[in-house]
Short mmCIF file of C-alpha atoms and ligand atoms in Angstrom, two decimals:
data_model
loop_
_atom_site.label_atom_id
_atom_site.label_comp_id
_atom_site.label_asym_id
_atom_site.label_seq_id
_atom_site.Cartn_x
_atom_site.Cartn_y
_atom_site.Cartn_z
CA MET A 1 19.73 29.29 -5.56
CA GLU A 2 18.03 26.16 -4.38
CA VAL A 3 20.52 23.50 -3.32
CA VAL A 4 19.25 19.91 -3.19
CA ILE A 5 21.58 17.31 -1.68
CA GLN A 6 20.76 13.63 -2.20
CA THR A 7 22.66 10.43 -1.49
CA SER A 8 21.54 8.80 -4.72
CA ALA A 9 22.67 10.11 -8.11
CA GLN A 10 19.65 8.36 -9.61
CA HIS A 11 17.36 10.45 -7.41
CA LEU A 12 19.05 13.61 -8.68
CA ALA A 13 18.43 12.45 -12.24
CA THR A 14 14.79 11.73 -11.43
CA LEU A 15 14.33 15.24 -10.02
CA ALA A 16 15.84 16.84 -13.13
CA ALA A 17 13.78 14.59 -15.42
CA ASP A 18 10.65 15.51 -13.43
CA ALA A 19 11.35 19.20 -14.10
CA VAL A 20 11.75 18.56 -17.84
CA ALA A 21 8.62 16.39 -17.96
CA GLN A 22 6.58 18.99 -16.06
CA LEU A 23 7.74 21.73 -18.44
CA LEU A 24 6.82 19.63 -21.49
CA ALA A 25 3.43 18.84 -19.95
CA ASP A 26 2.79 22.56 -19.43
CA ARG A 27 4.35 23.67 -22.72
CA PRO A 28 4.93 20.90 -25.29
CA ASP A 29 6.73 23.44 -27.52
CA ALA A 30 9.24 24.37 -24.80
CA VAL A 31 12.86 25.22 -25.53
CA LEU A 32 15.41 23.11 -23.68
CA GLY A 33 19.09 23.82 -23.12
CA LEU A 34 21.22 20.68 -23.22
CA ALA A 35 24.65 20.16 -21.68
CA THR A 36 26.99 17.42 -22.82
CA GLY A 37 29.52 15.65 -20.58
CA SER A 38 28.98 13.02 -17.92
CA SER A 39 26.88 15.03 -15.41
CA PRO A 40 23.54 14.91 -17.28
CA LEU A 41 23.86 11.33 -18.57
CA ALA A 42 21.58 9.79 -15.94
CA VAL A 43 19.00 12.52 -16.65
CA TYR A 44 19.10 11.72 -20.37
CA ASP A 45 18.77 8.00 -19.60
CA GLU A 46 15.71 8.76 -17.48
CA LEU A 47 14.18 10.99 -20.17
CA ALA A 48 14.80 8.30 -22.82
CA ARG A 49 13.20 5.72 -20.52
CA ARG A 50 10.13 7.90 -20.00
CA HIS A 51 9.90 8.47 -23.75
CA ALA A 52 10.02 4.72 -24.40
CA THR A 53 7.70 3.60 -21.62
CA GLU A 54 5.56 6.58 -20.55
CA GLY A 55 5.01 8.50 -23.77
CA LEU A 56 7.07 11.55 -22.82
CA SER A 57 7.33 13.41 -26.10
CA PHE A 58 9.78 16.00 -27.42
CA ALA A 59 8.05 16.19 -30.81
CA ARG A 60 7.09 19.85 -30.45
CA ALA A 61 10.09 20.94 -28.39
CA GLN A 62 13.31 22.59 -29.53
CA ALA A 63 16.73 22.43 -27.92
CA PHE A 64 20.06 24.24 -27.99
CA THR A 65 23.35 22.74 -26.89
CA LEU A 66 25.84 24.78 -24.90
CA ASP A 67 29.09 24.42 -26.71
CA GLU A 68 31.18 22.69 -29.35
CA TYR A 69 34.82 21.96 -30.01
CA VAL A 70 36.31 23.89 -32.92
CA GLY A 71 37.59 21.81 -35.79
CA LEU A 72 36.56 18.28 -34.81
CA PRO A 73 35.43 16.50 -38.01
CA ALA A 74 31.68 15.99 -38.42
CA ASP A 75 32.01 12.24 -37.86
CA HIS A 76 34.23 12.52 -34.76
CA PRO A 77 32.64 10.55 -31.88
CA GLU A 78 33.45 13.29 -29.34
CA ARG A 79 32.06 16.19 -31.34
CA TYR A 80 29.37 17.53 -29.00
CA ARG A 81 26.75 17.40 -31.73
CA THR A 82 27.49 13.67 -32.10
CA VAL A 83 27.58 13.20 -28.33
CA ILE A 84 24.17 14.79 -27.69
CA ASP A 85 22.65 12.81 -30.56
CA ARG A 86 23.99 9.63 -28.98
CA ASP A 87 23.11 10.53 -25.39
CA LEU A 88 19.61 11.95 -25.88
CA VAL A 89 18.41 13.26 -29.23
CA GLY A 90 18.58 9.96 -31.11
CA ARG A 91 16.73 8.19 -28.30
CA VAL A 92 13.66 10.45 -28.20
CA ASP A 93 11.39 12.07 -30.79
CA PHE A 94 12.74 15.55 -31.51
CA VAL A 95 11.91 16.39 -35.13
CA PRO A 96 14.90 16.81 -37.46
CA GLY A 97 16.41 20.28 -37.09
CA ALA A 98 14.81 20.93 -33.69
CA VAL A 99 18.11 20.53 -31.83
CA ARG A 100 20.86 22.94 -32.71
CA GLY A 101 24.41 23.59 -31.53
CA PRO A 102 27.17 26.07 -32.26
CA ASP A 103 28.92 25.22 -35.56
CA GLY A 104 32.53 24.46 -34.70
CA LEU A 105 33.27 23.76 -38.37
CA ALA A 106 31.99 27.09 -39.72
CA ALA A 107 34.32 28.96 -42.07
CA ASP A 108 33.36 32.17 -40.26
CA LEU A 109 33.24 31.28 -36.56
CA ARG A 110 32.30 34.78 -35.43
CA ALA A 111 29.30 34.83 -37.77
CA ALA A 112 28.32 31.34 -36.59
CA CYS A 113 28.28 32.59 -32.98
CA GLU A 114 26.09 35.57 -33.89
CA GLN A 115 23.72 33.32 -35.82
CA TYR A 116 23.49 30.98 -32.84
CA GLU A 117 22.52 33.81 -30.49
CA ALA A 118 19.93 34.96 -33.03
CA ALA A 119 18.50 31.42 -33.32
CA ILE A 120 18.06 31.15 -29.53
CA ALA A 121 16.36 34.54 -29.43
CA GLU A 122 14.11 33.65 -32.36
CA ALA A 123 13.03 30.47 -30.55
CA GLY A 124 11.92 32.67 -27.64
CA GLY A 125 14.86 31.86 -25.36
CA VAL A 126 15.61 28.76 -23.32
CA ASP A 127 12.94 27.66 -20.83
CA LEU A 128 15.01 25.10 -18.94
CA GLN A 129 18.78 24.81 -19.14
CA ILE A 130 20.49 21.63 -17.95
CA LEU A 131 24.04 22.38 -16.82
CA GLY A 132 27.14 20.68 -15.49
CA ILE A 133 30.09 22.43 -13.89
CA GLY A 134 33.81 22.01 -14.52
CA THR A 135 36.31 21.46 -11.73
CA ASP A 136 37.59 25.00 -12.40
CA GLY A 137 34.09 26.42 -12.08
CA HIS A 138 33.32 26.73 -15.77
CA ILE A 139 29.77 26.41 -17.08
CA ALA A 140 29.48 25.57 -20.74
CA PHE A 141 33.07 26.35 -21.75
CA ASN A 142 33.26 29.72 -20.01
CA GLU A 143 36.64 29.29 -18.41
CA PRO A 144 37.94 31.39 -15.49
CA GLY A 145 38.28 35.00 -16.60
CA SER A 146 35.20 34.85 -18.82
CA SER A 147 33.18 38.02 -18.92
CA LEU A 148 30.02 37.76 -16.86
CA ALA A 149 28.33 39.61 -19.74
CA SER A 150 29.67 37.26 -22.44
CA ARG A 151 27.65 35.90 -25.33
CA THR A 152 28.35 32.98 -27.68
CA ARG A 153 31.96 33.23 -28.88
CA ILE A 154 35.22 31.36 -29.38
CA LYS A 155 37.17 30.43 -26.24
CA THR A 156 40.46 28.73 -25.47
CA LEU A 157 40.14 25.76 -23.14
CA THR A 158 42.34 25.72 -20.04
CA ALA A 159 44.95 23.00 -19.54
CA GLN A 160 42.82 21.74 -16.64
CA THR A 161 39.70 21.33 -18.76
CA ARG A 162 41.65 19.64 -21.54
CA ALA A 163 43.15 17.25 -18.98
CA ASP A 164 39.68 16.63 -17.46
CA ASN A 165 38.27 15.86 -20.92
CA ALA A 166 41.20 13.74 -22.12
CA ARG A 167 39.28 10.71 -20.78
CA PHE A 168 36.96 11.10 -23.78
CA PHE A 169 39.95 11.19 -26.16
CA GLY A 170 41.68 7.98 -25.15
CA GLY A 171 43.56 9.77 -22.36
CA ASP A 172 45.45 11.91 -24.88
CA VAL A 173 45.39 15.58 -23.77
CA ALA A 174 46.90 16.66 -27.10
CA ALA A 175 43.87 15.20 -28.90
CA VAL A 176 41.49 17.54 -27.01
CA PRO A 177 40.93 20.63 -29.18
CA GLN A 178 42.29 23.86 -27.78
CA HIS A 179 39.39 25.99 -28.99
CA CYS A 180 35.65 25.80 -28.63
CA LEU A 181 32.53 27.81 -29.32
CA THR A 182 30.43 28.34 -26.24
CA GLN A 183 27.31 30.13 -25.13
CA GLY A 184 28.40 33.04 -22.97
CA LEU A 185 27.56 33.53 -19.31
CA ALA A 186 24.94 36.14 -20.19
CA THR A 187 23.44 33.71 -22.70
CA ILE A 188 23.13 31.03 -20.02
CA VAL A 189 21.64 33.27 -17.35
CA ALA A 190 18.97 34.35 -19.84
CA ALA A 191 17.44 30.86 -19.56
CA ARG A 192 14.28 30.97 -17.44
CA HIS A 193 15.21 28.02 -15.20
CA VAL A 194 18.68 26.54 -14.73
CA VAL A 195 19.10 23.00 -13.37
CA LEU A 196 22.75 22.25 -12.59
CA LEU A 197 23.95 18.76 -11.67
CA ALA A 198 27.24 17.96 -9.96
CA THR A 199 28.47 14.71 -8.49
CA GLY A 200 31.75 13.60 -6.98
CA ARG A 201 34.37 15.15 -4.71
CA GLY A 202 36.23 16.62 -7.67
CA LYS A 203 33.41 19.16 -8.08
CA ALA A 204 33.18 20.09 -4.38
CA GLU A 205 35.34 23.23 -4.45
CA ALA A 206 33.73 24.55 -7.64
CA VAL A 207 30.27 23.93 -6.14
CA HIS A 208 31.24 25.69 -2.90
CA GLN A 209 32.48 28.70 -4.84
CA MET A 210 29.42 28.75 -7.10
CA VAL A 211 26.93 28.69 -4.24
CA GLU A 212 28.77 30.45 -1.42
CA GLY A 213 31.72 32.33 -2.92
CA PRO A 214 31.88 35.93 -4.10
CA ILE A 215 30.67 36.55 -7.66
CA SER A 216 33.80 36.57 -9.78
CA ALA A 217 34.93 35.80 -13.30
CA MET A 218 37.54 33.59 -11.63
CA TRP A 219 34.71 31.14 -10.80
CA PRO A 220 32.40 31.67 -13.79
CA ALA A 221 29.53 29.60 -12.34
CA THR A 222 29.14 32.24 -9.60
CA VAL A 223 27.22 34.30 -12.19
CA LEU A 224 24.31 31.97 -11.41
CA GLN A 225 23.92 33.76 -8.07
CA LEU A 226 22.39 36.59 -10.10
CA HIS A 227 19.74 34.30 -11.57
CA PRO A 228 16.33 34.14 -9.84
CA HIS A 229 15.63 30.45 -10.54
CA VAL A 230 18.56 28.06 -10.25
CA THR A 231 18.28 24.51 -8.92
CA VAL A 232 21.56 22.88 -7.90
CA LEU A 233 21.34 19.08 -7.66
CA LEU A 234 24.26 17.55 -5.72
CA ASP A 235 25.38 14.23 -4.32
CA GLU A 236 26.99 14.19 -0.87
CA ALA A 237 30.54 14.29 -2.29
CA ALA A 238 29.90 17.34 -4.47
CA ALA A 239 28.21 19.02 -1.47
CA SER A 240 31.03 18.14 0.92
CA ARG A 241 32.58 21.64 1.01
CA LEU A 242 29.35 23.60 1.43
CA GLN A 243 29.33 25.66 4.62
CA LEU A 244 25.55 25.74 4.85
CA ALA A 245 24.89 22.14 3.77
CA ASP A 246 22.72 21.41 6.82
CA TYR A 247 20.59 24.47 6.15
CA TYR A 248 20.09 23.43 2.50
CA ARG A 249 19.03 19.95 3.67
CA GLU A 250 16.57 21.40 6.20
CA THR A 251 15.17 23.79 3.62
CA TYR A 252 14.57 21.06 1.06
CA ALA A 253 13.06 18.71 3.67
CA ALA A 254 10.62 21.46 4.70
CA LYS A 255 9.78 22.51 1.17
CA PRO A 256 6.06 22.80 0.43
CA ALA A 257 4.97 20.05 -1.96
CA TRP A 258 3.23 22.55 -4.28
CA GLN A 259 6.42 24.43 -4.99
CA GLY A 260 8.16 22.01 -7.40
CA LEU A 261 11.75 22.63 -8.41
C1 LIG B 1 29.42 20.42 -21.59
C2 LIG B 1 29.77 21.60 -20.82
C3 LIG B 1 30.73 21.54 -19.68
C4 LIG B 1 30.49 20.38 -18.73
C5 LIG B 1 31.53 20.41 -17.64
C6 LIG B 1 31.39 19.24 -16.69
O1 LIG B 1 28.50 20.79 -22.61
O2 LIG B 1 29.31 22.62 -21.15
O3 LIG B 1 30.63 22.75 -18.96
O4 LIG B 1 29.21 20.48 -18.18
O5 LIG B 1 32.82 20.37 -18.21
O6 LIG B 1 31.66 18.07 -17.41
P1 LIG B 1 31.26 16.65 -16.80
O7 LIG B 1 29.78 16.65 -16.67
O8 LIG B 1 31.73 15.67 -17.85
O9 LIG B 1 31.97 16.54 -15.50
#
């Protein structure tokens, strides 16, 4: 894992946007993996800005979102499909149908999960996956106890995640759905490059476990230690519990310019 610690959240967003822009320059028909939530918002703002002012184009790209609440009506403002449209997709030039997410309204949820896995495979897999991390160490909605070999499936959200996400539902925990569909941990680690963003002290323990803890289903993000190309973009607060923070800083400062993220 490459750990990059920066004082400015905007700089983190710029680094992630650079990685996306470089990928699209190399492969305009790349497949992106998109997280929802607050962590990638500055990245999406930067990508939208580059689309508007620098001609960055997503017209040949495809994208897959990570997860979706089960049962939220199609017009609900917090349905992840609606959220990603608002945060990124509607602000750039993906062609209609190029961005897909798990169908939390499907009559047959199990079949919907299998179809989603098949669609990702048919697209050739995800080239670059943008990720956040939950305070309990979840990635996508793979809560503690998730199988490290899991694929897209239905999960039950923990009380902690529902409380964390209540801010998007007017502070009402009961309004946060209990179930979701989520890419599994094995689905996520199949992406060729993972770029995870975390900011704020609330993420510090989960980040410490992810980077420096033992691989365990209790901290699902630790599965990323098995991935050969993960970039972890952190502000100082999210990095505050890392034992080897100074080493990560030295490593990044000494990084050869040709290497990229
Ligand atoms: C969202 C997702 C979640 C979030 C995580 C952090 O699609 O998969 O794993 O990335 O809950 O959420 P934020 O970024 O809002 O702190």
